[in-house]
Amino acid sequence: MRDIALIALFALGGAACAGILGAAVLRLVRHRSVTVSLAVVGAVTVTAMLAGTLAVAQAMFLSRHDLGVVTLVAAMAAVVSLATALVLGRWVVARSRELSLAARDFGDGGSFAAPPGQATAELAGLSRELAATSAKLAASRERERALETSRRELVAWISHDLRTPLAGLRAMSEALEDGMAADPGRYHRQIRTEVERLNSMVGDLFELSRIHAGALSLTPSRMSAYDLVGDALSGVDPLAREHGVRLVGEAVERVPVEVDGKEMTRVLANLLINAIRHTPADGTVAVAAERRGDGVVLSVTDGCGGIPADDLSRVFDTGWRGTAARTPPSGAGPVPPAGAGLGLAIVRGIVEAHAGRTEVRNVPGGCRFEVTLPVR
């Protein structure tokens, strides 16, 4: 046992010296290619074995012939090990270079495609992660393009909607200044109406900017959907009477909801004003509230005649108003001026801030907007 322990000690000492030297070399070449690192590892392995063998051989006083045989065997093993390490290193480097080129194309705005052929488990895992990231970035770029298109449309429509009342205000103010107004009182009332319209548009823009910035602060409280709908109906009743539209709210259940009353009243008011705007005179706008599954559904049904199927997915987009947004439906009475396409976008933003969702679908004679709120 003592001889075996002594042999082990000599072998460990020789191998340790080779390992320390190899670690120092690896530190020096840590920024070089994988091929160099693998070659160093192979050389360290063989050198450690050779150093331990020679140390033991010297301790055991082997003959010169036996020592030469052991050294030759270790040298042949070193050659094979180094050759294998170099081949493996070149293969890993080639796969890494292909992956780098694919990642460069991905970084230049293209999509990532994993290079063909076999790869190590680590490189294959990296390829999968890059492919998943590429898919996420492609979806993000698509959303960014859609948002940019929506912003351009919004700027164009806002410019149009601001130009019209501003031109009217300028003409009326000039007429009043020159004393050419036959009925100054009517001009003053019209100016006030246009100012209120502009103020409403600015308020909508401010509200939408708060929603997009995530700065919408909610103060939820428990209240009845019946009271919520009642407040919204009372606010738009004068507008409905003016345009000859009947408001129906008989299918409103007294279900509890936990919402910010002010913001949710604005949601229903925007939906009702939109419904009144697109419903012909003598038409009906119906409001309902019911418990459905694990949520409360508030709905507004109008008589607009329906929305084209291709447009249903864009109804809640910022600035979108559809191709017929400025044309009153056939037989309609006076219609309030079309807004800047912000009302329904504000609806979606407020509802999503309440962890709810908005939907729209066509029904016989019109369409139905639904707001689903979770039950706390």
GROMACS .gro file of N, CA and C in nm, residues 8-152:
model
  435
    8ALA      N    1   0.109   0.708  -0.656
    8ALA     CA    2   0.000   0.803  -0.676
    8ALA      C    3   0.046   0.945  -0.648
    9LEU      N    4   0.128   0.963  -0.543
    9LEU     CA    5   0.176   1.096  -0.508
    9LEU      C    6   0.265   1.152  -0.617
   10PHE      N    7   0.356   1.068  -0.670
   10PHE     CA    8   0.443   1.114  -0.778
   10PHE      C    9   0.360   1.150  -0.903
   11ALA      N   10   0.263   1.063  -0.938
   11ALA     CA   11   0.180   1.088  -1.056
   11ALA      C   12   0.098   1.215  -1.040
   12LEU      N   13   0.045   1.235  -0.918
   12LEU     CA   14  -0.034   1.356  -0.892
   12LEU      C   15   0.052   1.481  -0.901
   13GLY      N   16   0.172   1.472  -0.849
   13GLY     CA   17   0.260   1.589  -0.854
   13GLY      C   18   0.294   1.627  -0.996
   14GLY      N   19   0.330   1.528  -1.080
   14GLY     CA   20   0.363   1.558  -1.220
   14GLY      C   21   0.244   1.611  -1.297
   15ALA      N   22   0.127   1.549  -1.276
   15ALA     CA   23   0.007   1.594  -1.346
   15ALA      C   24  -0.034   1.734  -1.301
   16ALA      N   25  -0.016   1.762  -1.170
   16ALA     CA   26  -0.053   1.894  -1.118
   16ALA      C   27   0.033   2.003  -1.179
   17CYS      N   28   0.161   1.976  -1.193
   17CYS     CA   29   0.249   2.075  -1.257
   17CYS      C   30   0.205   2.104  -1.400
   18ALA      N   31   0.173   1.996  -1.474
   18ALA     CA   32   0.126   2.015  -1.612
   18ALA      C   33  -0.007   2.091  -1.614
   19GLY      N   34  -0.097   2.058  -1.519
   19GLY     CA   35  -0.227   2.127  -1.514
   19GLY      C   36  -0.213   2.275  -1.485
   20ILE      N   37  -0.123   2.310  -1.391
   20ILE     CA   38  -0.102   2.452  -1.358
   20ILE      C   39  -0.046   2.526  -1.479
   21LEU      N   40   0.050   2.466  -1.545
   21LEU     CA   41   0.106   2.529  -1.664
   21LEU      C   42   0.000   2.545  -1.773
   22GLY      N   43  -0.084   2.443  -1.791
   22GLY     CA   44  -0.191   2.451  -1.892
   22GLY      C   45  -0.293   2.558  -1.860
   23ALA      N   46  -0.328   2.571  -1.730
   23ALA     CA   47  -0.424   2.676  -1.690
   23ALA      C   48  -0.368   2.814  -1.721
   24ALA      N   49  -0.236   2.833  -1.698
   24ALA     CA   50  -0.174   2.963  -1.728
   24ALA      C   51  -0.179   2.991  -1.878
   25VAL      N   52  -0.151   2.886  -1.959
   25VAL     CA   53  -0.156   2.906  -2.104
   25VAL      C   54  -0.299   2.937  -2.150
   26LEU      N   55  -0.399   2.865  -2.093
   26LEU     CA   56  -0.539   2.890  -2.130
   26LEU      C   57  -0.579   3.034  -2.097
   27ARG      N   58  -0.529   3.086  -1.986
   27ARG     CA   59  -0.561   3.224  -1.951
   27ARG      C   60  -0.504   3.322  -2.053
   28LEU      N   61  -0.386   3.290  -2.103
   28LEU     CA   62  -0.323   3.377  -2.201
   28LEU      C   63  -0.396   3.375  -2.336
   29VAL      N   64  -0.454   3.261  -2.371
   29VAL     CA   65  -0.517   3.247  -2.503
   29VAL      C   66  -0.670   3.248  -2.492
   30ARG      N   67  -0.725   3.300  -2.381
   30ARG     CA   68  -0.870   3.294  -2.361
   30ARG      C   69  -0.949   3.375  -2.463
   31HIS      N   70  -0.883   3.471  -2.528
   31HIS     CA   71  -0.952   3.552  -2.628
   31HIS      C   72  -0.929   3.500  -2.770
   32ARG      N   73  -0.861   3.389  -2.782
   32ARG     CA   74  -0.834   3.334  -2.914
   32ARG      C   75  -0.945   3.239  -2.956
   33SER      N   76  -0.924   3.170  -3.068
   33SER     CA   77  -1.025   3.080  -3.123
   33SER      C   78  -1.046   2.958  -3.033
   34VAL      N   79  -1.163   2.896  -3.050
   34VAL     CA   80  -1.193   2.772  -2.977
   34VAL      C   81  -1.094   2.663  -3.015
   35THR      N   82  -1.048   2.664  -3.140
   35THR     CA   83  -0.951   2.564  -3.185
   35THR      C   84  -0.825   2.568  -3.099
   36VAL      N   85  -0.774   2.687  -3.071
   36VAL     CA   86  -0.653   2.701  -2.989
   36VAL      C   87  -0.679   2.649  -2.848
   37SER      N   88  -0.796   2.683  -2.792
   37SER     CA   89  -0.828   2.639  -2.656
   37SER      C   90  -0.836   2.488  -2.648
   38LEU      N   91  -0.903   2.425  -2.749
   38LEU     CA   92  -0.913   2.279  -2.748
   38LEU      C   93  -0.776   2.213  -2.766
   39ALA      N   94  -0.692   2.273  -2.849
   39ALA     CA   95  -0.556   2.220  -2.866
   39ALA      C   96  -0.479   2.227  -2.735
   40VAL      N   97  -0.493   2.337  -2.661
   40VAL     CA   98  -0.425   2.350  -2.532
   40VAL      C   99  -0.477   2.246  -2.434
   41VAL      N  100  -0.611   2.226  -2.432
   41VAL     CA  101  -0.669   2.126  -2.342
   41VAL      C  102  -0.615   1.987  -2.375
   42GLY      N  103  -0.609   1.953  -2.506
   42GLY     CA  104  -0.554   1.823  -2.545
   42GLY      C  105  -0.409   1.808  -2.505
   43ALA      N  106  -0.333   1.914  -2.525
   43ALA     CA  107  -0.190   1.910  -2.489
   43ALA      C  108  -0.172   1.897  -2.339
   44VAL      N  109  -0.255   1.966  -2.261
   44VAL     CA  110  -0.246   1.957  -2.116
   44VAL      C  111  -0.277   1.816  -2.069
   45THR      N  112  -0.380   1.755  -2.132
   45THR     CA  113  -0.417   1.619  -2.093
   45THR      C  114  -0.300   1.522  -2.114
   46VAL      N  115  -0.241   1.526  -2.234
   46VAL     CA  116  -0.131   1.435  -2.264
   46VAL      C  117  -0.008   1.469  -2.180
   47THR      N  118   0.021   1.599  -2.163
   47THR     CA  119   0.138   1.639  -2.084
   47THR      C  120   0.123   1.595  -1.938
   48ALA      N  121   0.001   1.607  -1.885
   48ALA     CA  122  -0.021   1.563  -1.748
   48ALA      C  123   0.004   1.414  -1.734
   49MET      N  124  -0.048   1.337  -1.832
   49MET     CA  125  -0.025   1.193  -1.828
   49MET      C  126   0.124   1.160  -1.841
   50LEU      N  127   0.191   1.230  -1.934
   50LEU     CA  128   0.333   1.203  -1.956
   50LEU      C  129   0.417   1.243  -1.834
   51ALA      N  130   0.385   1.358  -1.775
   51ALA     CA  131   0.460   1.404  -1.658
   51ALA      C  132   0.443   1.308  -1.542
   52GLY      N  133   0.321   1.263  -1.521
   52GLY     CA  134   0.299   1.166  -1.413
   52GLY      C  135   0.370   1.036  -1.439
   53THR      N  136   0.366   0.989  -1.565
   53THR     CA  137   0.431   0.863  -1.600
   53THR      C  138   0.581   0.872  -1.581
   54LEU      N  139   0.641   0.981  -1.628
   54LEU     CA  140   0.786   0.997  -1.616
   54LEU      C  141   0.828   1.009  -1.469
   55ALA      N  142   0.746   1.081  -1.391
   55ALA     CA  143   0.779   1.093  -1.249
   55ALA      C  144   0.777   0.957  -1.181
   56VAL      N  145   0.678   0.877  -1.212
   56VAL     CA  146   0.670   0.743  -1.153
   56VAL      C  147   0.784   0.655  -1.205
   57ALA      N  148   0.815   0.667  -1.335
   57ALA     CA  149   0.923   0.585  -1.393
   57ALA      C  150   1.057   0.616  -1.328
   58GLN      N  151   1.082   0.745  -1.307
   58GLN     CA  152   1.207   0.782  -1.242
   58GLN      C  153   1.212   0.729  -1.099
   59ALA      N  154   1.099   0.735  -1.030
   59ALA     CA  155   1.096   0.687  -0.892
   59ALA      C  156   1.114   0.537  -0.884
   60MET      N  157   1.065   0.467  -0.986
   60MET     CA  158   1.074   0.320  -0.985
   60MET      C  159   1.204   0.272  -1.050
   61PHE      N  160   1.289   0.364  -1.098
   61PHE     CA  161   1.418   0.331  -1.158
   61PHE      C  162   1.403   0.230  -1.272
   62LEU      N  163   1.313   0.263  -1.368
   62LEU     CA  164   1.297   0.177  -1.485
   62LEU      C  165   1.423   0.184  -1.571
   63SER      N  166   1.445   0.083  -1.652
   63SER     CA  167   1.560   0.083  -1.743
   63SER      C  168   1.539   0.189  -1.851
   64ARG      N  169   1.650   0.226  -1.914
   64ARG     CA  170   1.643   0.327  -2.020
   64ARG      C  171   1.551   0.280  -2.133
   65HIS      N  172   1.554   0.153  -2.163
   65HIS     CA  173   1.470   0.100  -2.271
   65HIS      C  174   1.322   0.111  -2.234
   66ASP      N  175   1.289   0.069  -2.111
   66ASP     CA  176   1.149   0.077  -2.068
   66ASP      C  177   1.099   0.222  -2.065
   67LEU      N  178   1.188   0.311  -2.018
   67LEU     CA  179   1.150   0.454  -2.014
   67LEU      C  180   1.126   0.508  -2.154
   68GLY      N  181   1.209   0.467  -2.251
   68GLY     CA  182   1.189   0.510  -2.390
   68GLY      C  183   1.059   0.460  -2.446
   69VAL      N  184   1.021   0.335  -2.413
   69VAL     CA  185   0.894   0.279  -2.462
   69VAL      C  186   0.776   0.358  -2.406
   70VAL      N  187   0.780   0.387  -2.276
   70VAL     CA  188   0.670   0.463  -2.213
   70VAL      C  189   0.659   0.602  -2.275
   71THR      N  190   0.776   0.666  -2.296
   71THR     CA  191   0.775   0.800  -2.355
   71THR      C  192   0.720   0.797  -2.497
   72LEU      N  193   0.755   0.696  -2.576
   72LEU     CA  194   0.706   0.684  -2.713
   72LEU      C  195   0.554   0.665  -2.718
   73VAL      N  196   0.506   0.579  -2.626
   73VAL     CA  197   0.360   0.558  -2.620
   73VAL      C  198   0.289   0.688  -2.586
   74ALA      N  199   0.342   0.762  -2.487
   74ALA     CA  200   0.280   0.889  -2.449
   74ALA      C  201   0.287   0.990  -2.563
   75ALA      N  202   0.396   0.992  -2.639
   75ALA     CA  203   0.410   1.086  -2.751
   75ALA      C  204   0.308   1.055  -2.860
   76MET      N  205   0.288   0.924  -2.891
   76MET     CA  206   0.188   0.889  -2.991
   76MET      C  207   0.047   0.930  -2.946
   77ALA      N  208   0.021   0.910  -2.817
   77ALA     CA  209  -0.109   0.952  -2.764
   77ALA      C  210  -0.126   1.104  -2.775
   78ALA      N  211  -0.017   1.178  -2.754
   78ALA     CA  212  -0.023   1.324  -2.765
   78ALA      C  213  -0.056   1.367  -2.908
   79VAL      N  214   0.007   1.301  -3.007
   79VAL     CA  215  -0.019   1.337  -3.146
   79VAL      C  216  -0.166   1.314  -3.181
   80VAL      N  217  -0.217   1.197  -3.143
   80VAL     CA  218  -0.358   1.167  -3.174
   80VAL      C  219  -0.451   1.264  -3.101
   81SER      N  220  -0.423   1.293  -2.976
   81SER     CA  221  -0.508   1.385  -2.899
   81SER      C  222  -0.510   1.525  -2.961
   82LEU      N  223  -0.391   1.574  -2.997
   82LEU     CA  224  -0.384   1.708  -3.056
   82LEU      C  225  -0.456   1.713  -3.191
   83ALA      N  226  -0.440   1.608  -3.272
   83ALA     CA  227  -0.509   1.606  -3.402
   83ALA      C  228  -0.660   1.606  -3.383
   84THR      N  229  -0.706   1.523  -3.289
   84THR     CA  230  -0.850   1.519  -3.262
   84THR      C  231  -0.901   1.654  -3.212
   85ALA      N  232  -0.827   1.717  -3.122
   85ALA     CA  233  -0.868   1.848  -3.069
   85ALA      C  234  -0.874   1.953  -3.180
   86LEU      N  235  -0.776   1.950  -3.272
   86LEU     CA  236  -0.776   2.048  -3.381
   86LEU      C  237  -0.894   2.027  -3.475
   87VAL      N  238  -0.925   1.899  -3.508
   87VAL     CA  239  -1.040   1.872  -3.595
   87VAL      C  240  -1.170   1.918  -3.529
   88LEU      N  241  -1.186   1.882  -3.401
   88LEU     CA  242  -1.307   1.923  -3.330
   88LEU      C  243  -1.316   2.075  -3.321
   89GLY      N  244  -1.203   2.140  -3.293
   89GLY     CA  245  -1.204   2.286  -3.282
   89GLY      C  246  -1.242   2.354  -3.413
   90ARG      N  247  -1.187   2.305  -3.524
   90ARG     CA  248  -1.220   2.365  -3.653
   90ARG      C  249  -1.369   2.347  -3.685
   91TRP      N  250  -1.424   2.231  -3.650
   91TRP     CA  251  -1.567   2.208  -3.676
   91TRP      C  252  -1.654   2.303  -3.594
   92VAL      N  253  -1.618   2.318  -3.464
   92VAL     CA  254  -1.696   2.408  -3.378
   92VAL      C  255  -1.683   2.552  -3.427
   93VAL      N  256  -1.564   2.591  -3.468
   93VAL     CA  257  -1.543   2.728  -3.517
   93VAL      C  258  -1.623   2.752  -3.646
   94ALA      N  259  -1.624   2.653  -3.735
   94ALA     CA  260  -1.700   2.668  -3.859
   94ALA      C  261  -1.848   2.686  -3.830
   95ARG      N  262  -1.903   2.605  -3.738
   95ARG     CA  263  -2.044   2.620  -3.702
   95ARG      C  264  -2.071   2.754  -3.634
   96SER      N  265  -1.979   2.798  -3.552
   96SER     CA  266  -1.996   2.929  -3.486
   96SER      C  267  -1.995   3.041  -3.587
   97ARG      N  268  -1.905   3.030  -3.690
   97ARG     CA  269  -1.898   3.134  -3.792
   97ARG      C  270  -2.028   3.139  -3.873
   98GLU      N  271  -2.083   3.023  -3.907
   98GLU     CA  272  -2.210   3.020  -3.981
   98GLU      C  273  -2.322   3.082  -3.897
   99LEU      N  274  -2.323   3.050  -3.769
   99LEU     CA  275  -2.425   3.108  -3.681
   99LEU      C  276  -2.409   3.259  -3.669
  100SER      N  277  -2.284   3.306  -3.665
  100SER     CA  278  -2.259   3.450  -3.658
  100SER      C  279  -2.309   3.522  -3.783
  101LEU      N  280  -2.286   3.463  -3.901
  101LEU     CA  281  -2.333   3.522  -4.025
  101LEU      C  282  -2.486   3.528  -4.028
  102ALA      N  283  -2.551   3.419  -3.983
  102ALA     CA  284  -2.697   3.419  -3.980
  102ALA      C  285  -2.749   3.524  -3.882
  103ALA      N  286  -2.682   3.538  -3.767
  103ALA     CA  287  -2.723   3.639  -3.670
  103ALA      C  288  -2.700   3.779  -3.722
  104ARG      N  289  -2.595   3.799  -3.805
  104ARG     CA  290  -2.570   3.932  -3.862
  104ARG      C  291  -2.683   3.972  -3.956
  105ASP      N  292  -2.728   3.880  -4.040
  105ASP     CA  293  -2.841   3.910  -4.127
  105ASP      C  294  -2.965   3.941  -4.045
  106PHE      N  295  -2.983   3.869  -3.937
  106PHE     CA  296  -3.096   3.893  -3.847
  106PHE      C  297  -3.087   4.031  -3.787
  107GLY      N  298  -2.967   4.073  -3.748
  107GLY     CA  299  -2.949   4.206  -3.689
  107GLY      C  300  -2.967   4.318  -3.788
  108ASP      N  301  -2.949   4.291  -3.919
  108ASP     CA  302  -2.965   4.394  -4.021
  108ASP      C  303  -3.111   4.416  -4.060
  109GLY      N  304  -3.203   4.353  -3.989
  109GLY     CA  305  -3.345   4.374  -4.017
  109GLY      C  306  -3.412   4.258  -4.086
  110GLY      N  307  -3.336   4.153  -4.115
  110GLY     CA  308  -3.396   4.037  -4.178
  110GLY      C  309  -3.447   3.939  -4.074
  111SER      N  310  -3.484   3.822  -4.120
  111SER     CA  311  -3.530   3.717  -4.029
  111SER      C  312  -3.419   3.615  -4.011
  112PHE      N  313  -3.417   3.550  -3.897
  112PHE     CA  314  -3.311   3.454  -3.866
  112PHE      C  315  -3.346   3.317  -3.922
  113ALA      N  316  -3.251   3.256  -3.990
  113ALA     CA  317  -3.265   3.119  -4.040
  113ALA      C  318  -3.145   3.040  -3.992
  114ALA      N  319  -3.169   2.935  -3.915
  114ALA     CA  320  -3.059   2.855  -3.861
  114ALA      C  321  -2.980   2.792  -3.975
  115PRO      N  322  -2.847   2.795  -3.968
  115PRO     CA  323  -2.765   2.734  -4.074
  115PRO      C  324  -2.788   2.583  -4.079
  116PRO      N  325  -2.783   2.523  -4.198
  116PRO     CA  326  -2.808   2.379  -4.210
  116PRO      C  327  -2.693   2.298  -4.150
  117GLY      N  328  -2.721   2.171  -4.123
  117GLY     CA  329  -2.618   2.083  -4.073
  117GLY      C  330  -2.628   2.063  -3.922
  118GLN      N  331  -2.547   1.967  -3.873
  118GLN     CA  332  -2.548   1.936  -3.732
  118GLN      C  333  -2.470   2.041  -3.653
  119ALA      N  334  -2.507   2.056  -3.527
  119ALA     CA  335  -2.438   2.150  -3.439
  119ALA      C  336  -2.435   2.092  -3.299
  120THR      N  337  -2.351   2.148  -3.215
  120THR     CA  338  -2.347   2.105  -3.075
  120THR      C  339  -2.478   2.145  -3.007
  121ALA      N  340  -2.504   2.083  -2.892
  121ALA     CA  341  -2.629   2.112  -2.820
  121ALA      C  342  -2.639   2.259  -2.784
  122GLU      N  343  -2.524   2.319  -2.744
  122GLU     CA  344  -2.526   2.461  -2.706
  122GLU      C  345  -2.556   2.551  -2.825
  123LEU      N  346  -2.492   2.525  -2.939
  123LEU     CA  347  -2.517   2.606  -3.058
  123LEU      C  348  -2.658   2.585  -3.110
  124ALA      N  349  -2.708   2.461  -3.102
  124ALA     CA  350  -2.846   2.436  -3.144
  124ALA      C  351  -2.945   2.511  -3.055
  125GLY      N  352  -2.917   2.513  -2.924
  125GLY     CA  353  -3.002   2.589  -2.832
  125GLY      C  354  -2.998   2.737  -2.862
  126LEU      N  355  -2.879   2.789  -2.893
  126LEU     CA  356  -2.866   2.930  -2.928
  126LEU      C  357  -2.942   2.961  -3.057
  127SER      N  358  -2.939   2.870  -3.154
  127SER     CA  359  -3.014   2.890  -3.279
  127SER      C  360  -3.163   2.898  -3.253
  128ARG      N  361  -3.214   2.811  -3.164
  128ARG     CA  362  -3.357   2.815  -3.132
  128ARG      C  363  -3.395   2.946  -3.065
  129GLU      N  364  -3.311   2.993  -2.973
  129GLU     CA  365  -3.341   3.120  -2.906
  129GLU      C  366  -3.339   3.236  -3.005
  130LEU      N  367  -3.243   3.236  -3.098
  130LEU     CA  368  -3.237   3.343  -3.198
  130LEU      C  369  -3.358   3.337  -3.290
  131ALA      N  370  -3.403   3.217  -3.326
  131ALA     CA  371  -3.522   3.205  -3.411
  131ALA      C  372  -3.646   3.258  -3.339
  132ALA      N  373  -3.659   3.227  -3.209
  132ALA     CA  374  -3.773   3.278  -3.133
  132ALA      C  375  -3.768   3.429  -3.121
  133THR      N  376  -3.648   3.483  -3.097
  133THR     CA  377  -3.633   3.629  -3.088
  133THR      C  378  -3.663   3.695  -3.222
  134SER      N  379  -3.622   3.630  -3.332
  134SER     CA  380  -3.651   3.684  -3.464
  134SER      C  381  -3.801   3.693  -3.489
  135ALA      N  382  -3.874   3.589  -3.448
  135ALA     CA  383  -4.019   3.590  -3.466
  135ALA      C  384  -4.084   3.702  -3.384
  136LYS      N  385  -4.035   3.721  -3.260
  136LYS     CA  386  -4.090   3.828  -3.177
  136LYS      C  387  -4.062   3.966  -3.237
  137LEU      N  388  -3.940   3.985  -3.289
  137LEU     CA  389  -3.906   4.114  -3.348
  137LEU      C  390  -3.985   4.140  -3.476
  138ALA      N  391  -4.011   4.033  -3.554
  138ALA     CA  392  -4.091   4.050  -3.675
  138ALA      C  393  -4.232   4.095  -3.639
  139ALA      N  394  -4.290   4.033  -3.536
  139ALA     CA  395  -4.423   4.075  -3.491
  139ALA      C  396  -4.420   4.218  -3.438
  140SER      N  397  -4.312   4.253  -3.368
  140SER     CA  398  -4.300   4.389  -3.315
  140SER      C  399  -4.287   4.491  -3.429
  141ARG      N  400  -4.209   4.457  -3.533
  141ARG     CA  401  -4.197   4.548  -3.647
  141ARG      C  402  -4.331   4.565  -3.718
  142GLU      N  403  -4.408   4.457  -3.726
  142GLU     CA  404  -4.539   4.467  -3.791
  142GLU      C  405  -4.632   4.557  -3.711
  143ARG      N  406  -4.629   4.542  -3.577
  143ARG     CA  407  -4.711   4.631  -3.494
  143ARG      C  408  -4.666   4.775  -3.507
  144GLU      N  409  -4.533   4.796  -3.515
  144GLU     CA  410  -4.482   4.932  -3.528
  144GLU      C  411  -4.526   4.995  -3.660
  145ARG      N  412  -4.524   4.915  -3.769
  145ARG     CA  413  -4.569   4.969  -3.898
  145ARG      C  414  -4.717   5.003  -3.893
  146ALA      N  415  -4.798   4.916  -3.831
  146ALA     CA  416  -4.941   4.943  -3.820
  146ALA      C  417  -4.965   5.068  -3.736
  147LEU      N  418  -4.888   5.083  -3.627
  147LEU     CA  419  -4.904   5.201  -3.541
  147LEU      C  420  -4.862   5.327  -3.614
  148GLU      N  421  -4.754   5.320  -3.693
  148GLU     CA  422  -4.710   5.436  -3.768
  148GLU      C  423  -4.812   5.477  -3.873
  149THR      N  424  -4.872   5.376  -3.939
  149THR     CA  425  -4.978   5.406  -4.036
  149THR      C  426  -5.095   5.472  -3.967
  150SER      N  427  -5.133   5.420  -3.849
  150SER     CA  428  -5.243   5.479  -3.774
  150SER      C  429  -5.211   5.622  -3.733
  151ARG      N  430  -5.087   5.647  -3.695
  151ARG     CA  431  -5.050   5.783  -3.655
  151ARG      C  432  -5.057   5.880  -3.773
  152ARG      N  433  -5.010   5.834  -3.890
  152ARG     CA  434  -5.016   5.922  -4.007
  152ARG      C  435  -5.161   5.954  -4.042
   0.00000   0.00000   0.00000
